[in-house]
Amino acid sequence: MRIRRFGNATLYGLLGFIVVIAGCSHKVAVQPPAAPPAANPPAQPTVMLDVSRTNINQGQSVNLRWSATNATSVSVTPELGNVAAQGTSTISPRQSTTYTATATGPGGSATASTHVTVTVAAAAEPAPASPTIEEMFTREVQDAFFDYDKADIRADARQALSKTADFLRSYPQVAIVIEGHCDERGSTEYNVALGDRRADSAKDFLVAQGVAGDRIQTVSYGKERPFCTEGNESCWQQNRRAHFRMGGTSSSQLSGN
């Protein structure tokens, strides 16, 4: 009996020792360290751009103003390029222009724009050049035509010569030559004499209208210088004329007198 009790006590002691050893060998779980707080993201850049006047005439100037935050670089285009974060500049655009400010930083970029409208004055049209006396002469002075074998001033010739007289009175610096012409019929000698009478008739009419006679010369070409060479009455009528050309002038431009 004594041996059995000793054996039980030993058995119980051994079991207790095993339990203690097993408890000591159990690993205790280790808690991981807390994560650090998340860093705040970089601030987004901001930019402002405005102009003192949005409408100007070509040649005028305006003030351009800008301001940026949270930016490491700022540019204003066109013209200015990289600028400080805040500033102003006087600009004189030659044409309508949109200006843009761009701010760039760790947090990204931002833009702002403003527009300047430039009114361009219409180019003044050059004043028309004054006509030359030759141009006025060609426009205002007309030939006087005659009937067959006549040197009388007929109604249509009177009207043409009156207009010529008006021109010559307005521009007394102009001298003229009156050429007498005939159609192809008749002898050369007869037509030269007829051409003289026609030139003289035209000169007498102009003198009667107040044109000084010393400004007028006469010459006859008879049938030697025809204006038209067809052998019919329509063509002959064009050749029976007193023709005017300028004989000289004291000025090459109209004086307006």
CSV table of C-alpha atoms in Angstrom, one decimal:
chain,number,residue,atom,x,y,z
A,1,MET,CA,0.0,0.0,0.0
A,2,ARG,CA,2.8,2.4,0.8
A,3,ILE,CA,4.5,1.7,-2.5
A,4,ARG,CA,1.2,2.4,-4.4
A,5,ARG,CA,0.7,5.8,-2.8
A,6,PHE,CA,4.3,6.7,-3.6
A,7,GLY,CA,3.7,5.7,-7.2
A,8,ASN,CA,0.6,7.8,-7.5
A,9,ALA,CA,2.2,10.9,-6.0
A,10,THR,CA,5.1,10.5,-8.4
A,11,LEU,CA,2.7,10.1,-11.3
A,12,TYR,CA,0.8,13.2,-10.4
A,13,GLY,CA,3.9,15.2,-10.0
A,14,LEU,CA,5.2,14.2,-13.4
A,15,LEU,CA,1.9,15.2,-15.0
A,16,GLY,CA,2.0,18.6,-13.4
A,17,PHE,CA,5.6,19.1,-14.7
A,18,ILE,CA,4.6,18.3,-18.2
A,19,VAL,CA,1.7,20.7,-18.0
A,20,VAL,CA,4.0,23.5,-16.9
A,21,ILE,CA,6.5,22.7,-19.6
A,22,ALA,CA,3.8,22.7,-22.3
A,23,GLY,CA,2.5,26.1,-21.0
A,24,CYS,CA,5.9,27.6,-21.2
A,25,SER,CA,6.5,26.4,-24.7
A,26,HIS,CA,3.3,28.2,-26.1
A,27,LYS,CA,4.3,31.3,-28.1
A,28,VAL,CA,2.5,34.6,-27.3
A,29,ALA,CA,1.3,36.4,-30.4
A,30,VAL,CA,3.1,39.7,-31.1
A,31,GLN,CA,0.9,42.7,-32.3
A,32,PRO,CA,2.3,44.6,-35.4
A,33,PRO,CA,3.2,48.2,-35.0
A,34,ALA,CA,0.5,50.8,-35.9
A,35,ALA,CA,0.8,52.2,-39.4
A,36,PRO,CA,1.9,55.9,-39.6
A,37,PRO,CA,-0.8,58.4,-40.5
A,38,ALA,CA,-1.2,59.0,-44.3
A,39,ALA,CA,0.6,62.1,-45.6
A,40,ASN,CA,-1.6,64.9,-47.0
A,41,PRO,CA,-1.5,65.3,-50.9
A,42,PRO,CA,0.2,68.4,-52.3
A,43,ALA,CA,-2.1,71.4,-52.6
A,44,GLN,CA,-3.5,72.1,-56.1
A,45,PRO,CA,-2.1,75.2,-57.7
A,46,THR,CA,-4.4,78.2,-58.4
A,47,VAL,CA,-4.0,81.1,-60.8
A,48,MET,CA,-5.8,84.3,-61.6
A,49,LEU,CA,-5.4,86.5,-64.7
A,50,ASP,CA,-7.2,89.7,-65.7
A,51,VAL,CA,-6.7,92.8,-67.8
A,52,SER,CA,-7.4,96.5,-67.1
A,53,ARG,CA,-9.4,96.9,-70.3
A,54,THR,CA,-10.8,94.2,-72.7
A,55,ASN,CA,-11.4,96.5,-75.7
A,56,ILE,CA,-8.8,98.9,-77.1
A,57,ASN,CA,-7.9,100.6,-80.4
A,58,GLN,CA,-4.7,99.5,-82.1
A,59,GLY,CA,-1.7,101.3,-80.6
A,60,GLN,CA,-3.2,101.6,-77.1
A,61,SER,CA,-1.9,99.7,-74.0
A,62,VAL,CA,-3.4,97.8,-71.1
A,63,ASN,CA,-2.2,96.3,-67.8
A,64,LEU,CA,-2.1,92.5,-67.5
A,65,ARG,CA,-2.3,91.2,-63.9
A,66,TRP,CA,-1.8,87.7,-62.6
A,67,SER,CA,-1.5,85.8,-59.2
A,68,ALA,CA,-0.7,82.2,-58.5
A,69,THR,CA,-0.6,80.0,-55.3
A,70,ASN,CA,0.9,76.6,-54.6
A,71,ALA,CA,3.0,76.8,-57.8
A,72,THR,CA,6.7,76.3,-58.5
A,73,SER,CA,6.5,77.9,-61.9
A,74,VAL,CA,4.1,80.4,-63.6
A,75,SER,CA,4.0,81.4,-67.3
A,76,VAL,CA,1.9,83.9,-69.2
A,77,THR,CA,1.6,83.5,-73.0
A,78,PRO,CA,1.9,84.9,-75.5
A,79,GLU,CA,4.8,87.4,-75.1
A,80,LEU,CA,5.7,87.2,-71.4
A,81,GLY,CA,6.8,83.6,-70.8
A,82,ASN,CA,8.0,82.6,-67.3
A,83,VAL,CA,7.0,85.1,-64.7
A,84,ALA,CA,6.9,85.5,-60.9
A,85,ALA,CA,3.9,84.1,-58.9
A,86,GLN,CA,2.4,87.6,-58.8
A,87,GLY,CA,2.9,90.5,-61.1
A,88,THR,CA,1.7,93.0,-63.7
A,89,SER,CA,2.9,93.9,-67.2
A,90,THR,CA,1.9,96.6,-69.7
A,91,ILE,CA,1.1,95.2,-73.1
A,92,SER,CA,0.2,96.7,-76.5
A,93,PRO,CA,-1.2,93.9,-78.6
A,94,ARG,CA,-1.4,94.7,-82.4
A,95,GLN,CA,-4.4,92.4,-82.9
A,96,SER,CA,-7.1,90.7,-80.8
A,97,THR,CA,-5.3,88.3,-78.5
A,98,THR,CA,-6.1,85.7,-75.8
A,99,TYR,CA,-3.6,85.6,-72.9
A,100,THR,CA,-3.2,82.5,-70.8
A,101,ALA,CA,-1.5,82.1,-67.4
A,102,THR,CA,-0.4,78.6,-66.4
A,103,ALA,CA,0.6,77.7,-62.8
A,104,THR,CA,2.4,74.4,-62.2
A,105,GLY,CA,3.4,72.7,-58.9
A,106,PRO,CA,3.6,69.4,-57.1
A,107,GLY,CA,-0.2,69.3,-56.9
A,108,GLY,CA,-0.7,69.6,-60.6
A,109,SER,CA,-1.4,72.6,-62.8
A,110,ALA,CA,-4.1,75.3,-63.3
A,111,THR,CA,-4.8,77.8,-66.1
A,112,ALA,CA,-6.7,81.1,-66.5
A,113,SER,CA,-7.3,83.2,-69.6
A,114,THR,CA,-8.4,86.7,-70.6
A,115,HIS,CA,-9.0,88.2,-74.0
A,116,VAL,CA,-8.2,91.7,-75.3
A,117,THR,CA,-10.1,92.8,-78.4
A,118,VAL,CA,-8.1,95.2,-80.6
A,119,THR,CA,-10.0,97.5,-83.0
A,120,VAL,CA,-7.9,98.1,-86.1
A,121,ALA,CA,-8.7,101.4,-87.9
A,122,ALA,CA,-9.6,101.0,-91.5
A,123,ALA,CA,-6.8,102.2,-93.8
A,124,ALA,CA,-7.7,105.5,-95.2
A,125,GLU,CA,-8.2,105.3,-98.9
A,126,PRO,CA,-5.7,107.5,-100.8
A,127,ALA,CA,-7.2,110.6,-102.3
A,128,PRO,CA,-7.7,110.1,-106.0
A,129,ALA,CA,-5.0,111.6,-108.1
A,130,SER,CA,-5.9,114.8,-109.9
A,131,PRO,CA,-6.5,114.2,-113.6
A,132,THR,CA,-3.9,115.5,-115.9
A,133,ILE,CA,-4.8,118.2,-118.4
A,134,GLU,CA,-4.3,115.7,-121.2
A,135,GLU,CA,-6.9,113.4,-119.6
A,136,MET,CA,-9.4,116.2,-119.2
A,137,PHE,CA,-8.7,117.4,-122.7
A,138,THR,CA,-9.5,114.0,-124.1
A,139,ARG,CA,-12.7,113.8,-122.1
A,140,GLU,CA,-14.0,117.3,-122.7
A,141,VAL,CA,-12.9,118.3,-126.1
A,142,GLN,CA,-14.8,116.7,-129.1
A,143,ASP,CA,-14.4,116.8,-132.8
A,144,ALA,CA,-16.7,119.0,-134.9
A,145,PHE,CA,-18.2,117.3,-138.0
A,146,PHE,CA,-19.3,118.8,-141.3
A,147,ASP,CA,-21.6,118.1,-144.2
A,148,TYR,CA,-20.2,117.1,-147.5
A,149,ASP,CA,-18.3,119.9,-149.2
A,150,LYS,CA,-19.3,122.3,-146.4
A,151,ALA,CA,-17.5,124.3,-143.7
A,152,ASP,CA,-20.6,125.6,-142.0
A,153,ILE,CA,-21.0,124.9,-138.3
A,154,ARG,CA,-24.0,122.6,-138.0
A,155,ALA,CA,-26.1,122.0,-134.8
A,156,ASP,CA,-24.1,119.0,-133.5
A,157,ALA,CA,-20.8,120.7,-134.2
A,158,ARG,CA,-22.1,123.8,-132.3
A,159,GLN,CA,-22.8,121.7,-129.2
A,160,ALA,CA,-19.3,120.0,-129.4
A,161,LEU,CA,-17.5,123.3,-129.9
A,162,SER,CA,-19.5,125.0,-127.0
A,163,LYS,CA,-18.2,122.2,-124.7
A,164,THR,CA,-14.7,122.8,-126.0
A,165,ALA,CA,-15.0,126.5,-125.4
A,166,ASP,CA,-16.1,125.9,-121.8
A,167,PHE,CA,-13.0,123.7,-121.2
A,168,LEU,CA,-10.6,126.3,-122.7
A,169,ARG,CA,-12.0,129.1,-120.7
A,170,SER,CA,-11.6,127.1,-117.5
A,171,TYR,CA,-8.0,126.2,-118.3
A,172,PRO,CA,-6.4,129.2,-120.0
A,173,GLN,CA,-3.0,127.6,-119.8
A,174,VAL,CA,-4.0,125.2,-122.6
A,175,ALA,CA,-3.2,126.0,-126.3
A,176,ILE,CA,-4.7,124.0,-129.1
A,177,VAL,CA,-4.2,123.1,-132.7
A,178,ILE,CA,-7.3,122.6,-134.9
A,179,GLU,CA,-6.8,120.2,-137.8
A,180,GLY,CA,-9.1,120.4,-140.8
A,181,HIS,CA,-9.9,117.0,-142.4
A,182,CYS,CA,-11.9,115.9,-145.5
A,183,ASP,CA,-13.2,112.6,-147.0
A,184,GLU,CA,-11.4,111.0,-149.9
A,185,ARG,CA,-13.5,112.5,-152.7
A,186,GLY,CA,-12.2,115.4,-154.7
A,187,SER,CA,-8.7,116.5,-155.5
A,188,THR,CA,-5.9,116.9,-153.0
A,189,GLU,CA,-5.6,120.6,-153.5
A,190,TYR,CA,-9.4,121.1,-153.2
A,191,ASN,CA,-9.6,119.1,-149.9
A,192,VAL,CA,-6.6,121.0,-148.4
A,193,ALA,CA,-8.4,124.3,-149.0
A,194,LEU,CA,-11.7,122.8,-147.6
A,195,GLY,CA,-9.8,121.6,-144.6
A,196,ASP,CA,-8.5,125.1,-144.0
A,197,ARG,CA,-12.0,126.5,-144.1
A,198,ARG,CA,-13.3,123.9,-141.6
A,199,ALA,CA,-10.5,124.6,-139.2
A,200,ASP,CA,-11.0,128.3,-139.5
A,201,SER,CA,-14.8,128.0,-138.9
A,202,ALA,CA,-14.1,126.0,-135.7
A,203,LYS,CA,-11.6,128.6,-134.5
A,204,ASP,CA,-13.9,131.5,-135.2
A,205,PHE,CA,-16.6,129.8,-133.2
A,206,LEU,CA,-14.3,129.4,-130.2
A,207,VAL,CA,-13.1,133.0,-130.4
A,208,ALA,CA,-16.7,134.1,-130.4
A,209,GLN,CA,-17.2,132.1,-127.3
A,210,GLY,CA,-14.4,134.0,-125.5
A,211,VAL,CA,-11.3,131.9,-126.2
A,212,ALA,CA,-8.3,134.0,-127.1
A,213,GLY,CA,-7.3,133.6,-130.7
A,214,ASP,CA,-3.6,133.4,-129.9
A,215,ARG,CA,-4.1,130.2,-128.1
A,216,ILE,CA,-5.4,128.5,-131.3
A,217,GLN,CA,-3.5,127.4,-134.4
A,218,THR,CA,-5.0,125.8,-137.5
A,219,VAL,CA,-3.7,123.3,-140.0
A,220,SER,CA,-5.3,121.4,-142.9
A,221,TYR,CA,-4.5,117.8,-143.9
A,222,GLY,CA,-7.3,117.6,-146.5
A,223,LYS,CA,-7.8,113.9,-147.3
A,224,GLU,CA,-4.3,112.8,-146.3
A,225,ARG,CA,-5.0,111.6,-142.8
A,226,PRO,CA,-8.4,109.8,-142.9
A,227,PHE,CA,-9.8,108.5,-139.6
A,228,CYS,CA,-11.8,105.8,-141.5
A,229,THR,CA,-10.8,104.1,-144.7
A,230,GLU,CA,-14.0,102.4,-145.9
A,231,GLY,CA,-15.6,103.7,-149.0
A,232,ASN,CA,-19.1,104.6,-147.7
A,233,GLU,CA,-20.9,107.6,-146.4
A,234,SER,CA,-20.7,106.4,-142.7
A,235,CYS,CA,-16.9,106.3,-143.0
A,236,TRP,CA,-16.7,109.6,-145.0
A,237,GLN,CA,-18.7,111.4,-142.4
A,238,GLN,CA,-16.2,110.5,-139.8
A,239,ASN,CA,-13.4,112.0,-141.9
A,240,ARG,CA,-15.2,115.4,-142.5
A,241,ARG,CA,-14.2,117.0,-139.3
A,242,ALA,CA,-12.3,119.6,-137.3
A,243,HIS,CA,-10.0,117.6,-134.9
A,244,PHE,CA,-8.5,119.1,-131.8
A,245,ARG,CA,-5.1,118.4,-130.2
A,246,MET,CA,-3.2,120.1,-127.5
A,247,GLY,CA,-0.5,122.5,-128.7
A,248,GLY,CA,1.0,123.2,-125.3
A,249,THR,CA,0.3,124.0,-121.7
A,250,SER,CA,1.9,125.8,-118.8
A,251,SER,CA,1.0,123.1,-116.3
A,252,SER,CA,0.7,119.3,-116.5
A,253,GLN,CA,-1.9,119.1,-113.7
A,254,LEU,CA,-5.2,120.7,-113.4
A,255,SER,CA,-5.1,123.8,-111.2
A,256,GLY,CA,-8.8,123.7,-110.4
A,257,ASN,CA,-9.3,127.3,-111.6
